[in-house]
Every structure is written in structure tokens, then in C-alpha cells.
mmCIF file of C-alpha atoms in Angstrom:
data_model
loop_
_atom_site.group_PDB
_atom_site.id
_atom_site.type_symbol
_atom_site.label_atom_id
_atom_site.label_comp_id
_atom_site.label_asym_id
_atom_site.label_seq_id
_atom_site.Cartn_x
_atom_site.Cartn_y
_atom_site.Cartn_z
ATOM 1 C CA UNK B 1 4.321 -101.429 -120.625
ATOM 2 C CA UNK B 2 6.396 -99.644 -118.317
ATOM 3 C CA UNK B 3 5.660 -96.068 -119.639
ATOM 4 C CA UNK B 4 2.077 -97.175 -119.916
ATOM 5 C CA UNK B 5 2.280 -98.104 -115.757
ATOM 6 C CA UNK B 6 3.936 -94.317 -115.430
ATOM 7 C CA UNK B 7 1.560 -92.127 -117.288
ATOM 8 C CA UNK B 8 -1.573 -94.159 -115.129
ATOM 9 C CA UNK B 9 0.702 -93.598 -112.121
ATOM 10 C CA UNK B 10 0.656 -89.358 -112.882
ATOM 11 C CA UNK B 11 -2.671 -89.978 -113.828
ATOM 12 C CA UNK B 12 -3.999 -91.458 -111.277
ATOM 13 C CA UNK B 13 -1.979 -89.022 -108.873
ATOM 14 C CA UNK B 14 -2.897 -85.999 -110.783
ATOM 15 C CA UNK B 15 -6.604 -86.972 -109.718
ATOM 16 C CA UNK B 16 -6.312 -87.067 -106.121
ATOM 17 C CA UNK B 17 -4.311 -83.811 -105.958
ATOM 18 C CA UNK B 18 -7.197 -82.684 -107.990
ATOM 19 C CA UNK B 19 -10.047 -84.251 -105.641
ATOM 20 C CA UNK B 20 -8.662 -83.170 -102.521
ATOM 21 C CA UNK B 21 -7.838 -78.984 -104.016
ATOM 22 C CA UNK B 22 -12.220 -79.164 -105.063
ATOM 23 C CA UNK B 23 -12.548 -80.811 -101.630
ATOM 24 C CA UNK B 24 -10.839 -78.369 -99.528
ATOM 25 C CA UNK B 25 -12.190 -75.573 -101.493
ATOM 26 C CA UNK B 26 -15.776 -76.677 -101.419
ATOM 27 C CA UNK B 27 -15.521 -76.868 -97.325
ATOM 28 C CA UNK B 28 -13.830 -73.242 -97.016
ATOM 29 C CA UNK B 29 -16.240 -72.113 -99.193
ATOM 30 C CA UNK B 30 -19.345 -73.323 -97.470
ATOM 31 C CA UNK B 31 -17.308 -71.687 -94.121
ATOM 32 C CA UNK B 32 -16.999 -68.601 -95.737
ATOM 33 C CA UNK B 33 -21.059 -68.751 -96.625
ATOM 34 C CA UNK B 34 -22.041 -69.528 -93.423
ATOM 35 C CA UNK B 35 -19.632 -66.720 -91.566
ATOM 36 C CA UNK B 36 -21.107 -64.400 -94.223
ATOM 37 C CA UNK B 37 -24.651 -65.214 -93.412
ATOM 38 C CA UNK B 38 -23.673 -65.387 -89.228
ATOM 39 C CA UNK B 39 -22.343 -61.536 -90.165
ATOM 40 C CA UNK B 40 -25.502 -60.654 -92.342
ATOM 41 C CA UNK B 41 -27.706 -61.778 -89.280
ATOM 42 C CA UNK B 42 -25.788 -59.840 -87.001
ATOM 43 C CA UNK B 43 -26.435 -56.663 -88.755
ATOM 44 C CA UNK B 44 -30.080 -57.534 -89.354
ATOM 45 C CA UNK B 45 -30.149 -57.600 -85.161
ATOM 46 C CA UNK B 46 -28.421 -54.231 -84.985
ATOM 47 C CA UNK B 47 -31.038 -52.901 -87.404
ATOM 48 C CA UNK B 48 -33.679 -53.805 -84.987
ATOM 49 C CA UNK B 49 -32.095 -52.421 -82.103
ATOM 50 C CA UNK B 50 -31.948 -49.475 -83.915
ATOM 51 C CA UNK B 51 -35.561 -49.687 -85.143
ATOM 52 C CA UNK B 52 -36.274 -49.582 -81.497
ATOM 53 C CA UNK B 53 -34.664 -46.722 -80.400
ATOM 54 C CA UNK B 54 -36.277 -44.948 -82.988
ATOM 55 C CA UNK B 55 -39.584 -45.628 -80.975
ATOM 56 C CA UNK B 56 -38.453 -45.294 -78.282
ATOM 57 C CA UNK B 57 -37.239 -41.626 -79.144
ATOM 58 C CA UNK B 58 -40.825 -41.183 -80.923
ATOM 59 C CA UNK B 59 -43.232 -41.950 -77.526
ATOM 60 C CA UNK B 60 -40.090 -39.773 -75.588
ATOM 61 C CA UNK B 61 -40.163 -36.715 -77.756
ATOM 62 C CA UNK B 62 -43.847 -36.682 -77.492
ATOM 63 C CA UNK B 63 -43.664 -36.039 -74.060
ATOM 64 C CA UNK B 64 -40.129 -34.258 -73.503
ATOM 65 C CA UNK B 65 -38.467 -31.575 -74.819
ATOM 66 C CA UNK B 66 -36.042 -31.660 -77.640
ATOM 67 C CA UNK B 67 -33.245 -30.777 -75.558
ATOM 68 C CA UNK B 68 -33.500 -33.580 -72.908
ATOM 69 C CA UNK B 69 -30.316 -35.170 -71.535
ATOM 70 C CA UNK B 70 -31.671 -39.080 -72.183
ATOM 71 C CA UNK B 71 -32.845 -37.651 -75.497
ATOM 72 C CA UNK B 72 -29.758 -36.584 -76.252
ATOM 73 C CA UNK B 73 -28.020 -39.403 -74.949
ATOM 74 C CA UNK B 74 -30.293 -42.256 -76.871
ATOM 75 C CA UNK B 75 -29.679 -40.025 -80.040
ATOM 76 C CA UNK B 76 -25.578 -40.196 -79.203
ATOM 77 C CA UNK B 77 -25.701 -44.071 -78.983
ATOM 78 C CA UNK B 78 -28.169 -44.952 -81.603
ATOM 79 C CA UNK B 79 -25.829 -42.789 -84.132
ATOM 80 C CA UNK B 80 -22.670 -44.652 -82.726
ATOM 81 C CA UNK B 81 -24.339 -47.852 -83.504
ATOM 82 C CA UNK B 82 -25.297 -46.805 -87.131
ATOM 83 C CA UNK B 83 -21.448 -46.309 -87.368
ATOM 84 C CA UNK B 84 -20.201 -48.363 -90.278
ATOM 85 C CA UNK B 85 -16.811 -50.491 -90.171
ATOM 86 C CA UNK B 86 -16.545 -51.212 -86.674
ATOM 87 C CA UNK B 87 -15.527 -53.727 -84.911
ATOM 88 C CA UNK B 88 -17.509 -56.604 -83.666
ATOM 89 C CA UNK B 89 -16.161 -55.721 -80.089
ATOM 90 C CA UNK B 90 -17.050 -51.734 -80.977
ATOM 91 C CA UNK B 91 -20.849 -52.976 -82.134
ATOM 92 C CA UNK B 92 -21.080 -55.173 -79.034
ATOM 93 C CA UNK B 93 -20.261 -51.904 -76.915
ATOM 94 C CA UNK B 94 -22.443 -49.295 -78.484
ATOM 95 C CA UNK B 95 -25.586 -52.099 -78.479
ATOM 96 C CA UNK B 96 -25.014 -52.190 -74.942
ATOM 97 C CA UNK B 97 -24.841 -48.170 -74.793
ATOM 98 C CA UNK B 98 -27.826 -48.306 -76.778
ATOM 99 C CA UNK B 99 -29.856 -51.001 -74.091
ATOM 100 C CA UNK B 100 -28.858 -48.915 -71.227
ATOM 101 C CA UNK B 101 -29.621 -44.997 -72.913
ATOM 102 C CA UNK B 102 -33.054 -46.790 -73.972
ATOM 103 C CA UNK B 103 -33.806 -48.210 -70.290
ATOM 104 C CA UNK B 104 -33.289 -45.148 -68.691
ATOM 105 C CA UNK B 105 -35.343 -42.837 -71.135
ATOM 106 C CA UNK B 106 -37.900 -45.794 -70.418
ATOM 107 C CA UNK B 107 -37.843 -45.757 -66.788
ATOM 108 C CA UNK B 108 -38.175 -41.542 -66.794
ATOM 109 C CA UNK B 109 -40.719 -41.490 -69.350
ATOM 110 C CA UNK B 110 -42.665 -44.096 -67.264
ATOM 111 C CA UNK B 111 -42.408 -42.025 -64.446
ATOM 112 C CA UNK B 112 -44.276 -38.769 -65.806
ATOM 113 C CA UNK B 113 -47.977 -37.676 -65.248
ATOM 114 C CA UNK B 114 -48.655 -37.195 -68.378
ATOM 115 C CA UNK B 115 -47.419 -40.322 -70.303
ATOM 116 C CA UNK B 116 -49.483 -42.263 -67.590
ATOM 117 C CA UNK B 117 -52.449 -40.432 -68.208
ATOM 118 C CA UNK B 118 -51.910 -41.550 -71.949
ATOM 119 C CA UNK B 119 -53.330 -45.024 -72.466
ATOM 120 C CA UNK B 120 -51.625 -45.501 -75.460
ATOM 121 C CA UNK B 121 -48.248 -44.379 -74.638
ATOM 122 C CA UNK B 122 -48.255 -45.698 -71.141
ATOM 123 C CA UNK B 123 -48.923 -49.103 -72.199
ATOM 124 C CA UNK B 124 -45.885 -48.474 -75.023
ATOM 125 C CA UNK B 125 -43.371 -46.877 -72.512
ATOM 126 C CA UNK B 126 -44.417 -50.015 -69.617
ATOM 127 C CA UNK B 127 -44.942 -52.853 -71.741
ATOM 128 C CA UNK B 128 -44.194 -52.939 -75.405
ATOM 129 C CA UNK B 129 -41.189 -50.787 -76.372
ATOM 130 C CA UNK B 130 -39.545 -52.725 -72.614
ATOM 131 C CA UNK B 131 -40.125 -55.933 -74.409
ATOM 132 C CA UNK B 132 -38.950 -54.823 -78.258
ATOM 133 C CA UNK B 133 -35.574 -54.155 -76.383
ATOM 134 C CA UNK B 134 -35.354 -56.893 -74.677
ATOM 135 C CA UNK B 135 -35.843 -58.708 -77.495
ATOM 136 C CA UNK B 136 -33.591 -56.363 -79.684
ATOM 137 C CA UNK B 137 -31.056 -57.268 -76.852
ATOM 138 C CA UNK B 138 -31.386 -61.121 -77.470
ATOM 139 C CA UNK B 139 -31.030 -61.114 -81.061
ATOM 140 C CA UNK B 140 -27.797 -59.187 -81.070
ATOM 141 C CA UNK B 141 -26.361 -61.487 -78.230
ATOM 142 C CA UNK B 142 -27.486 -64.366 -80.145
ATOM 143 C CA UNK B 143 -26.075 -63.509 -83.448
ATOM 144 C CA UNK B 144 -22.976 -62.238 -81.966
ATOM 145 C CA UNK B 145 -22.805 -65.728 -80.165
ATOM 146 C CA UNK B 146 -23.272 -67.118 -83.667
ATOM 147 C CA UNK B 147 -20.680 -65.140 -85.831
ATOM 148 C CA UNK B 148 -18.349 -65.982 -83.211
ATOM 149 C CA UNK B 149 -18.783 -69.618 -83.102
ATOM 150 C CA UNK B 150 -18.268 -69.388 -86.943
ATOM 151 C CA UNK B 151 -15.425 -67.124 -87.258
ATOM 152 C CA UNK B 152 -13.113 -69.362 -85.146
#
């Protein structure tokens, strides 16, 4: 009776090491999915920031010539930003360098003769392409905001 008491004793404490190892896995593993999502979200917002530069750069190049400083300097960022295997911090910085490149081709582009005399483009360079990087600007702040919250 005694070694019967024993072997349910092991048993039964064989179990619960057993229940808590699937427990504990099962919760770092839905952690790990949801940082992993958090991060593929992230780089989705990136994407679009990027998307928008590209625009940006087409309505610009339409009305400035190749060698133009905020051409030049949009071009710069937007490649930084493609960079793969940076930092979170590094991403955050080069988005930034990105929103404030972008604003500036914006705001000279919006101030020549021709691009107002351009329905089309004017309306892009005043209103639309403004408001894709604004929004660009939210969804990497937001997802940041999220992947942080996750990873600790």
C-alpha cells in the first residue's frame, strides 16, 4: 500500500510539473506571437511612409530638377529608412528624417508657379500627399507605441 501511495505521489507530482512547463510555455508563446505581429505592423507602417515619399518625389520631380537639394535630401532619408537591421530607435530617427525631408519638399513645391497652375498636382502637393504623411506619421508612432508596450 505504501509503494502504491508513492508511485501516485510522483505521479501526481510529475503532472503538475508537467501542467505548469505547457502553461508557461503556452503564455510565452502567445507573447512572442503578439511581439512578432506588434514588429510585423511596424514594418507595414514604415512601408507606407515609404510609399509616400515615393509620391511625394513623383509630383516633385515633375516640377524640379533632378539635382534639387530637397530631392536629394528626401532620396537620402527614404534610402536610410529602407535600411534593413536597424534598430527600433534608428527606424524611429530616419521616419522622423523622412516626415521632415517630405514637409519641406512639400512646402517648396507648394510654393512654385507652376505646380499651382497645375490642378492636379496642386491639390496633391496642398492636400493629399500633406495628409498621406500625416497619416504615414501616425501609423509608425502608433505601432512603435505598440511594439513597445509588447516588448517590455
Amino acid at each position: 500500500m505504501k509503494s502504491r501511495n508513492a508511485i501516485a505521489f510522483i505521479v501526481m507530482v510529475a503532472l503538475i510539473v508537467v501542467s505548469l512547463l505547457l502553461g508557461a510555455y503556452k503564455g510565452w508563446s502567445a507573447e512572442r506571437d503578439e511581439v512578432a505581429s506588434a514588429e510585423t505592423t511596424l514594418q507595414d507602417a514604415l512601408k507606407t511612409r515609404v510609399e509616400t515619399a515615393n509620391n511625394i518625389l513623383t509630383v516633385a520631380r515633375r516640377h524640379l530638377s533632378g539635382d534639387d537639394a530637397g530631392i536629394a535630401a528626401l532620396v537620402k532619408e527614404k534610402d536610410n529608412l529602407l535600411r534593413t537591421g536597424q534598430t527600433l530607435a534608428a527606424q524611429s530617427k530616419a521616419s522622423a528624417a523622412v516626415g521632415k525631408s517630405a514637409s519641406m519638399l512639400l512646402d517648396a513645391l507648394a510654393a512654385l508657379d507652376d505646380v499651382k497652375a497645375d490642378s492636379r498636382d496642386n491639390m496633391y502637393v496642398t492636400a493629399l500627399l500633406p495628409q498621406m504623411l500625416q497619416s504615414s506619421e501616425m501609423l509608425v508612432t502608433d505601432a512603435e507605441n505598440a511594439y513597445l508596450s509588447l516588448a517590455n
